PDB file of C-alpha atoms and ligand atoms in Angstrom:
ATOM      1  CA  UNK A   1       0.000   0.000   0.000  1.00  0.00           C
ATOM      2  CA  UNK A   2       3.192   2.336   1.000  1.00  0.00           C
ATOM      3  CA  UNK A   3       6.616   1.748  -0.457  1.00  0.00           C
ATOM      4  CA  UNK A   4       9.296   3.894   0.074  1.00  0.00           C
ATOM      5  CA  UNK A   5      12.182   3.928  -1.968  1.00  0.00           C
ATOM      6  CA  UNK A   6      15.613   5.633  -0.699  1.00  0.00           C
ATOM      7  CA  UNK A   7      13.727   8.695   0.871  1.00  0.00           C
ATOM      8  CA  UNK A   8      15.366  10.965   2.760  1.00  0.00           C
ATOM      9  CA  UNK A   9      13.999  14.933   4.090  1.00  0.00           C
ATOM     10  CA  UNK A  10      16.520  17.522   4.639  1.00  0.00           C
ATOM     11  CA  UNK A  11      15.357  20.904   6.028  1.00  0.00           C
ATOM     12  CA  UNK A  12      18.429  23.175   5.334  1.00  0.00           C
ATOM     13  CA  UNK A  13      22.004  21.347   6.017  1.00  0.00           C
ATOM     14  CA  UNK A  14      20.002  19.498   9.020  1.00  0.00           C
ATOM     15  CA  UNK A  15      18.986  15.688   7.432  1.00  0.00           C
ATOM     16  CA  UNK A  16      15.110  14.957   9.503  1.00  0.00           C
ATOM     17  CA  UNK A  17      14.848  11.558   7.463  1.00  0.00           C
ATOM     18  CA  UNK A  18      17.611   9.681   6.132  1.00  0.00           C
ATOM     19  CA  UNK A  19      17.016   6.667   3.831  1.00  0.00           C
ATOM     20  CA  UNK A  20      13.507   4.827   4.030  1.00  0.00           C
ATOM     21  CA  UNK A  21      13.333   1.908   1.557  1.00  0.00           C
ATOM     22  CA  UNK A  22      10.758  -0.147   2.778  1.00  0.00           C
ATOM     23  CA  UNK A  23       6.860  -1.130   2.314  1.00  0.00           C
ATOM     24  CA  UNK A  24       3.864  -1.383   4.270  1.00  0.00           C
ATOM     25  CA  UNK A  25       1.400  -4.167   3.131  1.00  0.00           C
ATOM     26  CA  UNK A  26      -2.458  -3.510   2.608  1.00  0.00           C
ATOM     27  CA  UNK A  27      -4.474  -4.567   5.412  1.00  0.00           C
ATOM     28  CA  UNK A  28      -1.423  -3.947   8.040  1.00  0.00           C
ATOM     29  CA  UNK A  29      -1.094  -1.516  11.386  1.00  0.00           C
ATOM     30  CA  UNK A  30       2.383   0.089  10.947  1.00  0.00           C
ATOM     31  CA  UNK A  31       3.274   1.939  13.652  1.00  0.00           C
ATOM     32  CA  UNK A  32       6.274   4.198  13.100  1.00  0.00           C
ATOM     33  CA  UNK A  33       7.782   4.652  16.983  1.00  0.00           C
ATOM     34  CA  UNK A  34      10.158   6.938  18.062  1.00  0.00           C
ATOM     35  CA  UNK A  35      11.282   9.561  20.522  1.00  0.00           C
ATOM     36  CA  UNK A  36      10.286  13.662  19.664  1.00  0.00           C
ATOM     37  CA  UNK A  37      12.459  14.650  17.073  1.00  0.00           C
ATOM     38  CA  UNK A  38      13.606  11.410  15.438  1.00  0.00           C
ATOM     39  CA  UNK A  39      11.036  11.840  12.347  1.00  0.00           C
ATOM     40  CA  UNK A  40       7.877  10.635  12.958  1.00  0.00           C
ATOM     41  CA  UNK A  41       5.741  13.954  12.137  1.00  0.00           C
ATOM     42  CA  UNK A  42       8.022  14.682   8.945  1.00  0.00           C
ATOM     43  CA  UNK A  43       7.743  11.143   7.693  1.00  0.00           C
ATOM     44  CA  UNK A  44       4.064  11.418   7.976  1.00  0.00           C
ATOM     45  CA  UNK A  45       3.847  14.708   6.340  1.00  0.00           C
ATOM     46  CA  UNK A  46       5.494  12.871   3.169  1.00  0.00           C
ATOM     47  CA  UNK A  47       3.513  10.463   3.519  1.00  0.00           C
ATOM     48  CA  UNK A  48       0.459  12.609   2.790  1.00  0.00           C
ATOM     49  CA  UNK A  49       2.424  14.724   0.550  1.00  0.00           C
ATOM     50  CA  UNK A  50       2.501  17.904   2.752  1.00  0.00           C
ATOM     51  CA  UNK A  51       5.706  18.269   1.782  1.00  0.00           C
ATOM     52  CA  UNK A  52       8.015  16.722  -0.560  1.00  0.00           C
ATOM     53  CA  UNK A  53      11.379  14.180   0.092  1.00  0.00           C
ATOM     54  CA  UNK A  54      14.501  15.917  -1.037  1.00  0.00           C
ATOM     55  CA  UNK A  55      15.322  12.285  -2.511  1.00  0.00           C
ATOM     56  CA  UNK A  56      13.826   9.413  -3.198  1.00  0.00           C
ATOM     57  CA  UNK A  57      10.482   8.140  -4.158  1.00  0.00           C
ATOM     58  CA  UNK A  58       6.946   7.372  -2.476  1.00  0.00           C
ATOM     59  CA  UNK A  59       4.469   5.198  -4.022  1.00  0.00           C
ATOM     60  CA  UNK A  60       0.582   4.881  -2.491  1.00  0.00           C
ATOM     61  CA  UNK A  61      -0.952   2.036  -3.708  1.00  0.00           C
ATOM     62  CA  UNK A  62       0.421   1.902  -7.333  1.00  0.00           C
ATOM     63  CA  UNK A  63       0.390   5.589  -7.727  1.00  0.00           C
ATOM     64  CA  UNK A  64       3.640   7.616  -7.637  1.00  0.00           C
ATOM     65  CA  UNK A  65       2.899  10.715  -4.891  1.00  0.00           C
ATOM     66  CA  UNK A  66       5.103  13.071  -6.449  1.00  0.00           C
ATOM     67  CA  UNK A  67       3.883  12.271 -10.129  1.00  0.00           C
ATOM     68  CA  UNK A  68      -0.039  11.219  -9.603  1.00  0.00           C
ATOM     69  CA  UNK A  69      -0.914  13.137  -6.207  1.00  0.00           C
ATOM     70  CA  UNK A  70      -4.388  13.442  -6.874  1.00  0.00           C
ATOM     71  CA  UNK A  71      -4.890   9.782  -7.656  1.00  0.00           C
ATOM     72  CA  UNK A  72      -2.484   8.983  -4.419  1.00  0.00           C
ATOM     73  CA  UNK A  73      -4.281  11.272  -1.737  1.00  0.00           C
ATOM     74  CA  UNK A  74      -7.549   9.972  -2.972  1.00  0.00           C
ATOM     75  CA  UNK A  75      -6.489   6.921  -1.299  1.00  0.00           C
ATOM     76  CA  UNK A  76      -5.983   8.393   1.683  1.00  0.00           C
ATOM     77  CA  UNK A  77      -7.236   9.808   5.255  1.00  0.00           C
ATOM     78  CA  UNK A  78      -4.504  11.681   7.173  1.00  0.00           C
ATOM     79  CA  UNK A  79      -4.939  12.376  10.845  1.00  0.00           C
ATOM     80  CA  UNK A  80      -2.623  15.490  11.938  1.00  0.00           C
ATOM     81  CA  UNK A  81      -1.094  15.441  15.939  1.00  0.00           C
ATOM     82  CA  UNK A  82      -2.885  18.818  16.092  1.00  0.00           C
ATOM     83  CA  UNK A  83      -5.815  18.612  13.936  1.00  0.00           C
ATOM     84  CA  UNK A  84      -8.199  22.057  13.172  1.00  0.00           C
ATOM     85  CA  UNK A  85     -11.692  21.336  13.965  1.00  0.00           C
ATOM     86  CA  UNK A  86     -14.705  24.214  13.231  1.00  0.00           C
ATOM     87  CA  UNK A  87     -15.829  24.637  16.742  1.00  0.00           C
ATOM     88  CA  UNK A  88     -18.421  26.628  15.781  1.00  0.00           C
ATOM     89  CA  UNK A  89     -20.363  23.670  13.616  1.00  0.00           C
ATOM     90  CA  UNK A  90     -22.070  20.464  15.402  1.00  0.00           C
ATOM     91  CA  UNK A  91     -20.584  17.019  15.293  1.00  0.00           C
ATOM     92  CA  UNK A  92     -23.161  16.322  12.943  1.00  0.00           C
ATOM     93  CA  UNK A  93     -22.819  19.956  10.844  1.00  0.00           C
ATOM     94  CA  UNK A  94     -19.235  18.796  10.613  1.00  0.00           C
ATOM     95  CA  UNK A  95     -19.500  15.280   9.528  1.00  0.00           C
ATOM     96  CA  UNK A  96     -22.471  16.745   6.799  1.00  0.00           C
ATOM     97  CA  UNK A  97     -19.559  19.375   5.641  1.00  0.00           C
ATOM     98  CA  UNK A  98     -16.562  16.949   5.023  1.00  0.00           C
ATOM     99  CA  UNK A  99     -18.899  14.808   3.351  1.00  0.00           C
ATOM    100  CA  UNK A 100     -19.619  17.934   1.015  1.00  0.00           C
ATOM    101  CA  UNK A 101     -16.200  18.642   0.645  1.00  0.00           C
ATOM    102  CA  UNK A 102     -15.170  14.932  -0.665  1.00  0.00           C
ATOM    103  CA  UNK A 103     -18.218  15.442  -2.993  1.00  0.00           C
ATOM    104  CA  UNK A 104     -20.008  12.292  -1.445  1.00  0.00           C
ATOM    105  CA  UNK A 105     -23.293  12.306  -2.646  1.00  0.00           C
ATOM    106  CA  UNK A 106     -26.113  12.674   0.094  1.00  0.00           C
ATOM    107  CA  UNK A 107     -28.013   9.771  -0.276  1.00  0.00           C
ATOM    108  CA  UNK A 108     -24.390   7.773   0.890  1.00  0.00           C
ATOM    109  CA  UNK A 109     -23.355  10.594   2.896  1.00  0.00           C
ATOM    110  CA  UNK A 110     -25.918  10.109   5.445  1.00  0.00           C
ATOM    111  CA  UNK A 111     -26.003   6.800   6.448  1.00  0.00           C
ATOM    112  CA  UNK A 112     -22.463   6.744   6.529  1.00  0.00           C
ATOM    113  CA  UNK A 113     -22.446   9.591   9.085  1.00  0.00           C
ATOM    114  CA  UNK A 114     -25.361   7.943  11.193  1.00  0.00           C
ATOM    115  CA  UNK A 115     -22.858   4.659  11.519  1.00  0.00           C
ATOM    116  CA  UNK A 116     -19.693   6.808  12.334  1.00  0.00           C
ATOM    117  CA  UNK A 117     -21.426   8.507  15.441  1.00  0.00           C
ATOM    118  CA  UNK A 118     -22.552   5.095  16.644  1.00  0.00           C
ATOM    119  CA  UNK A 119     -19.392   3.683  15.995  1.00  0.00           C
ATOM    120  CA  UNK A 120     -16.822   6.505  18.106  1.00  0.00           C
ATOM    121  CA  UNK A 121     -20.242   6.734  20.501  1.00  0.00           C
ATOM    122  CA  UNK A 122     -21.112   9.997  19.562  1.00  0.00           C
ATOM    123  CA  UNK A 123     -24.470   9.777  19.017  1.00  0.00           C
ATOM    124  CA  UNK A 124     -26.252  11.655  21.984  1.00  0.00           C
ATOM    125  CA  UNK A 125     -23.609  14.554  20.856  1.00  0.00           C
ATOM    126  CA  UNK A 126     -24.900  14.914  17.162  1.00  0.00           C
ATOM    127  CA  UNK A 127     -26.283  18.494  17.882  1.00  0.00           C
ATOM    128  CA  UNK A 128     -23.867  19.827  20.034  1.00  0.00           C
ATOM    129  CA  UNK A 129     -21.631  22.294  19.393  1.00  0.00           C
ATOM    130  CA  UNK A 130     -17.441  21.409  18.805  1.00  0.00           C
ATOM    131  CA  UNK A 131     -16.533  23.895  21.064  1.00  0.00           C
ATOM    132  CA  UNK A 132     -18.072  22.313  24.185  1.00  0.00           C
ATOM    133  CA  UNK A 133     -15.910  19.195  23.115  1.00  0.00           C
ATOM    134  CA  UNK A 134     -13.614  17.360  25.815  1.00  0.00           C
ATOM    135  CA  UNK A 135     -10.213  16.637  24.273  1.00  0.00           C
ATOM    136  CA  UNK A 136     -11.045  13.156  23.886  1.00  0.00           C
ATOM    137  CA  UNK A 137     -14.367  13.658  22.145  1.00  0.00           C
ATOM    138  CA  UNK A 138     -13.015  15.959  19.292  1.00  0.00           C
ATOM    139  CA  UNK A 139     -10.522  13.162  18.739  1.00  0.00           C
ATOM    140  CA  UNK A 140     -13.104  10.943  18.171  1.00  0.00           C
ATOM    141  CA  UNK A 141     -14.937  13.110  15.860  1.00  0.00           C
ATOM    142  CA  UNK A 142     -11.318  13.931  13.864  1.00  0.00           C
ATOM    143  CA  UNK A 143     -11.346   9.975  13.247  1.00  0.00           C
ATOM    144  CA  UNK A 144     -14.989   9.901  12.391  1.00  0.00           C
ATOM    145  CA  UNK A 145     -14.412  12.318   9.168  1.00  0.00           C
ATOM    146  CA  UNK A 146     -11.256  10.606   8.238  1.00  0.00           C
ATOM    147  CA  UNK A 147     -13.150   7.934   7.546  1.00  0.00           C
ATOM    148  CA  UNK A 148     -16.192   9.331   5.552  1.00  0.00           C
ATOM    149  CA  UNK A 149     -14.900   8.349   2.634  1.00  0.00           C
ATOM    150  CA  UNK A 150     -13.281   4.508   3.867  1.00  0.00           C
ATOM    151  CA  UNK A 151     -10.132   5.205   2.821  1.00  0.00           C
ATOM    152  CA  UNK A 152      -7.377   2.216   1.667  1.00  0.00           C
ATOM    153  CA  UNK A 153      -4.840   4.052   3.564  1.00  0.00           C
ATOM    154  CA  UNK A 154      -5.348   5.859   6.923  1.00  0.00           C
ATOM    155  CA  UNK A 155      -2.406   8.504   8.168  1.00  0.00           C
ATOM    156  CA  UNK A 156      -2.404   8.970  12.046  1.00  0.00           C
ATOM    157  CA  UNK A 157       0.140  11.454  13.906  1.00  0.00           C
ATOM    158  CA  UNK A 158       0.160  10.518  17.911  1.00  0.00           C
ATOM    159  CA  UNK A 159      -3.150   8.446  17.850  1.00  0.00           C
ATOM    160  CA  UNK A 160      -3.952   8.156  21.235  1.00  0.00           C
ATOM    161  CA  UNK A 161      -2.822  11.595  22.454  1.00  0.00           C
ATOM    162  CA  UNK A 162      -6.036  12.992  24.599  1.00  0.00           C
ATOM    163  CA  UNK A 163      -8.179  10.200  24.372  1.00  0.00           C
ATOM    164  CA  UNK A 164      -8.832   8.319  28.194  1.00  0.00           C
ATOM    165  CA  UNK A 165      -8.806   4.825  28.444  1.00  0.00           C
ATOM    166  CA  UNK A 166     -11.948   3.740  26.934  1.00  0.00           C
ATOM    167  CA  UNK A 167     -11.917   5.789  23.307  1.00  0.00           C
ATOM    168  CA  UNK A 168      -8.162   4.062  23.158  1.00  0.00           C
ATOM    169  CA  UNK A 169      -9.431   0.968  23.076  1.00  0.00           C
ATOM    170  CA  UNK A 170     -12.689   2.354  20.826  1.00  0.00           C
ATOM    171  CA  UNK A 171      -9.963   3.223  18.699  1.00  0.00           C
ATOM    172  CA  UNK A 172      -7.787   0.038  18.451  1.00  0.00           C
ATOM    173  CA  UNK A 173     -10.663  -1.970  18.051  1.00  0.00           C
ATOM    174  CA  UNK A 174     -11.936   0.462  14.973  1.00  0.00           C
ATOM    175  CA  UNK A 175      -8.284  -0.090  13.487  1.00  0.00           C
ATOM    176  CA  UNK A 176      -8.309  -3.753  13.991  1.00  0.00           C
ATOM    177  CA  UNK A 177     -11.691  -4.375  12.613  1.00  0.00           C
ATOM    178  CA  UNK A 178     -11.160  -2.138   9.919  1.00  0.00           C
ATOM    179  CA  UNK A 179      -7.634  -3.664   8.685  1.00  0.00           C
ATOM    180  CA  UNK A 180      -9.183  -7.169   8.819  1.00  0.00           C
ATOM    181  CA  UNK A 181     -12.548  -6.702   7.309  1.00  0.00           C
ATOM    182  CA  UNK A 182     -12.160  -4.123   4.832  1.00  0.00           C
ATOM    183  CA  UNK A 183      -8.083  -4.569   4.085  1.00  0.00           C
ATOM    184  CA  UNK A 184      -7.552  -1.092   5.066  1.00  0.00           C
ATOM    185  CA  UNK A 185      -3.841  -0.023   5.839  1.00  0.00           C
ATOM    186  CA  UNK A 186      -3.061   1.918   8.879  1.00  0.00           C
ATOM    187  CA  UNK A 187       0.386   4.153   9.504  1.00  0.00           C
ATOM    188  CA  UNK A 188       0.451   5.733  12.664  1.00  0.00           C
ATOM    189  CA  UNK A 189       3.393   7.281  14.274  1.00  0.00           C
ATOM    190  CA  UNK A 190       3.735   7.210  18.233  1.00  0.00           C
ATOM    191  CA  UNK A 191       6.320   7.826  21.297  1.00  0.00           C
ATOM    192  CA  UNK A 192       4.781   5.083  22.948  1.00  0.00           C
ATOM    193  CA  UNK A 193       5.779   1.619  22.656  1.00  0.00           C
ATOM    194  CA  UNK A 194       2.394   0.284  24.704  1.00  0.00           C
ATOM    195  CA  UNK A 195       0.597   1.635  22.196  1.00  0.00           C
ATOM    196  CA  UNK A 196       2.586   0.288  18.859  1.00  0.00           C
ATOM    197  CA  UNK A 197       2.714  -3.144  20.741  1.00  0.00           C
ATOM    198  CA  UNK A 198      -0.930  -3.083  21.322  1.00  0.00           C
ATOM    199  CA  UNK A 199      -1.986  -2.304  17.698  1.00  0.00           C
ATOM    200  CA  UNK A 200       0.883  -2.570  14.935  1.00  0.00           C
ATOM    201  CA  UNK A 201       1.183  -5.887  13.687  1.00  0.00           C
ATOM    202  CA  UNK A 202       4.822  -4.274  12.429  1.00  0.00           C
ATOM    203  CA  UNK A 203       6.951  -1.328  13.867  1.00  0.00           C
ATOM    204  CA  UNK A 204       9.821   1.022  12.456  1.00  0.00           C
ATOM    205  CA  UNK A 205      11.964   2.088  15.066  1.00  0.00           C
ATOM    206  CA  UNK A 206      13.255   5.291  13.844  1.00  0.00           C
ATOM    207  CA  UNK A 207      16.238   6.970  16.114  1.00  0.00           C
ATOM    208  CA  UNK A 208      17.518  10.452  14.374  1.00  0.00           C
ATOM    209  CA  UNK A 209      15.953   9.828  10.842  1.00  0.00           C
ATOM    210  CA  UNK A 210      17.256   6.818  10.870  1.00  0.00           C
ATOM    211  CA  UNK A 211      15.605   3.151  10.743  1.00  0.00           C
ATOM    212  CA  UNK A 212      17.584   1.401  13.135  1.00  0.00           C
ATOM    213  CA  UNK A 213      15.116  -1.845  13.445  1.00  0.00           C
ATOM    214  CA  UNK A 214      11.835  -3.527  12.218  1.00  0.00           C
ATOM    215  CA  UNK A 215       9.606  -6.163  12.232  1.00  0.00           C
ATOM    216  CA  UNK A 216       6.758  -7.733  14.516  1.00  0.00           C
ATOM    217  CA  UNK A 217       7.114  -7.317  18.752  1.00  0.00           C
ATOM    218  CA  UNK A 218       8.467 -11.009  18.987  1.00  0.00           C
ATOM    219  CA  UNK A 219      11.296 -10.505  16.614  1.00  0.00           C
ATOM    220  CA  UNK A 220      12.104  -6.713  17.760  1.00  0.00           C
ATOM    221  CA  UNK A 221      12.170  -8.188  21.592  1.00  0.00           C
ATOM    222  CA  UNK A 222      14.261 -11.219  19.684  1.00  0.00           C
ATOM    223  CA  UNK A 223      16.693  -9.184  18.156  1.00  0.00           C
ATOM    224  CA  UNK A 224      17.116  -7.054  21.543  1.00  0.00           C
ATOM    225  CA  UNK A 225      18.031  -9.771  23.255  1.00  0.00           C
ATOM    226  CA  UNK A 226      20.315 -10.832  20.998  1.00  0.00           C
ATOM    227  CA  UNK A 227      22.854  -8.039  21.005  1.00  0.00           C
TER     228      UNK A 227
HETATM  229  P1  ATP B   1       7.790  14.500  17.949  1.00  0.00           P
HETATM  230  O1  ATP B   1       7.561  13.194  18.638  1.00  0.00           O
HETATM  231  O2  ATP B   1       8.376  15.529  18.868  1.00  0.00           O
HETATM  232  O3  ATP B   1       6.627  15.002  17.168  1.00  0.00           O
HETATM  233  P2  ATP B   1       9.033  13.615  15.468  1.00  0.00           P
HETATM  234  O4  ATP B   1       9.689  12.277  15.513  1.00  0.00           O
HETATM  235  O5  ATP B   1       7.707  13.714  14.868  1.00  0.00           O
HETATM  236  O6  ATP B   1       9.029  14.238  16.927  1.00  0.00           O
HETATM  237  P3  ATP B   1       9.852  15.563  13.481  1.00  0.00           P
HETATM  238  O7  ATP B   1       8.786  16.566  13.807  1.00  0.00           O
HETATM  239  O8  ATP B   1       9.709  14.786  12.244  1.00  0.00           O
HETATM  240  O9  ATP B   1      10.073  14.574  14.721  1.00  0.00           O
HETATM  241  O10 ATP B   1      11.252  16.337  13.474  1.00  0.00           O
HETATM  242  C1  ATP B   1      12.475  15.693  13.135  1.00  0.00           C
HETATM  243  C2  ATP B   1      13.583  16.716  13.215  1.00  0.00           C
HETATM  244  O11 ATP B   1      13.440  17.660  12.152  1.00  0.00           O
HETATM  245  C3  ATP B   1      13.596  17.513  14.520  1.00  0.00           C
HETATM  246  O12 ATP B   1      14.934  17.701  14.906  1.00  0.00           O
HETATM  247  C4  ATP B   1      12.957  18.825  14.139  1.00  0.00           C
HETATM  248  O13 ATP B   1      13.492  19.891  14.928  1.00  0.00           O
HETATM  249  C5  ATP B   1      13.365  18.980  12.665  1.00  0.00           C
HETATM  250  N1  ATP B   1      12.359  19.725  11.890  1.00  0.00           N
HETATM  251  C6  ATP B   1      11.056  19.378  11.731  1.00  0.00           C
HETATM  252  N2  ATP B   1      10.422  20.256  10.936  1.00  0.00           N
HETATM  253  C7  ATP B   1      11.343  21.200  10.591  1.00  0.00           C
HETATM  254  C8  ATP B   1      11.324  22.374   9.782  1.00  0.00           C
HETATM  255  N3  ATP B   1      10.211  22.773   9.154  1.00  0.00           N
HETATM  256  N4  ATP B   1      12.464  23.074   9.660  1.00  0.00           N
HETATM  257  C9  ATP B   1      13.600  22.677  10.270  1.00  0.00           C
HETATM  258  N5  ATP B   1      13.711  21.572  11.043  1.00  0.00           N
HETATM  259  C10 ATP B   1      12.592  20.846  11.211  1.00  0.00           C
END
């Protein structure tokens, strides 16, 4: 679904990504992990085409980002660490506007929207407004539109950040379900190695821009041992 070949980001003379060259299957949880500032975020941002590698190549599904980005981001829902929400529009008013935006015609629009709310438990919310949002609830609304239009390919920055104990595992169970039943690919990026143990069925750890291991949690704890 993701393959990267030799791609590296340098901003200035200071190298945030070295040398990618790997891919990430359909239908599998990668979960990038990493400390702040290794190159989680600017990784991500290629990912979605945000901005562009200095070198190298990115391919999303067969499309080439650089060359085909339309086709590419079509493929794709992207979850920012700080996502913008409209606090002045309803959950629902929201969900009704990114539908609008992706073009999604009414009649498929609304019954989509009607199983999202159930689905992140946000029914009894529908009407009110963003603004009186907790933290955990707007997260849970930013995952609801990323998914309007079931995307192949799902982006996430941080995941988990602001959401309690519950919506985390509302959330991994949405990603599970979602990679098995309907093949979609995740790529997530977090500090936390709980969290890429609990739901990555594979993990990049990146140190510096630089992949220094990967491969499932056996064969990571494996290969720790080893040295
Ligand atoms: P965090 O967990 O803190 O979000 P991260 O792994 O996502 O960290 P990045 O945000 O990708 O890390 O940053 C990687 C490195 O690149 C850091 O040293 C950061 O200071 C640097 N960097 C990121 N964006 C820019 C930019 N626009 N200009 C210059 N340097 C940048």
């Amino acid at each position: 679904m993701i393959r990267f070949e030799h791609v590296g980001k340098r901003y200035g003379r200071f190298t945030a990504v070295k040398d990618l060259d790997f891919a990430v299957s359909a239908g599998e949880v990668f979960g990038f992990l990493g400390p702040n500032g290794a190159g989680k975020t600017t990784t991500l941002r290629m990912v979605t085409g945000l901005i562009q590698p200095t070198r190298g190549r990115i391919f999303i599904g067969r499309h080439d980002l650089a060359r085909e980005p339309i086709e590419a981001k079509a493929l794709m829902g992207f979850i920012p660490d700080r996502p913008y929400l409209y606090e002045k529009l309803s959950a629902l008013e929201l969900l009704r506007f990114v539908a609008g935006l992706y073009r999604l015609p009414r009649a498929e629009a609304a019954p989509r929207i009607t199983a999202l709310l159930e689905q992140f438990e946000l029914v009894e919310w529908a009407t009110t407004l963003v603004e009186n949002f907790s933290h955990g609830m707007k997260q849970r609304l930013v995952f609801a539109a990323a998914l309007l239009t079931r995307p192949s390919l799902l982006v996430v920055d941080e995941p988990m950040v602001g959401l309690d104990p519950r919506g985390m595992r509302l959330v991994k169970q949405i990603f599970r379900d979602l990679c098995a039943q309907e093949g979609m690919t995740v790529f997530l990026s977090t500090h936390t190695l709980d969290i890429a143990e609990d739901v990555c069925d594979r993990i990049a750890i990146i140190h510096r821009g630089d992949v220094v291991a990967m491969g499932d949690m056996p064969s990571l704890r494996e290969a720790a041992g080893a040295e």
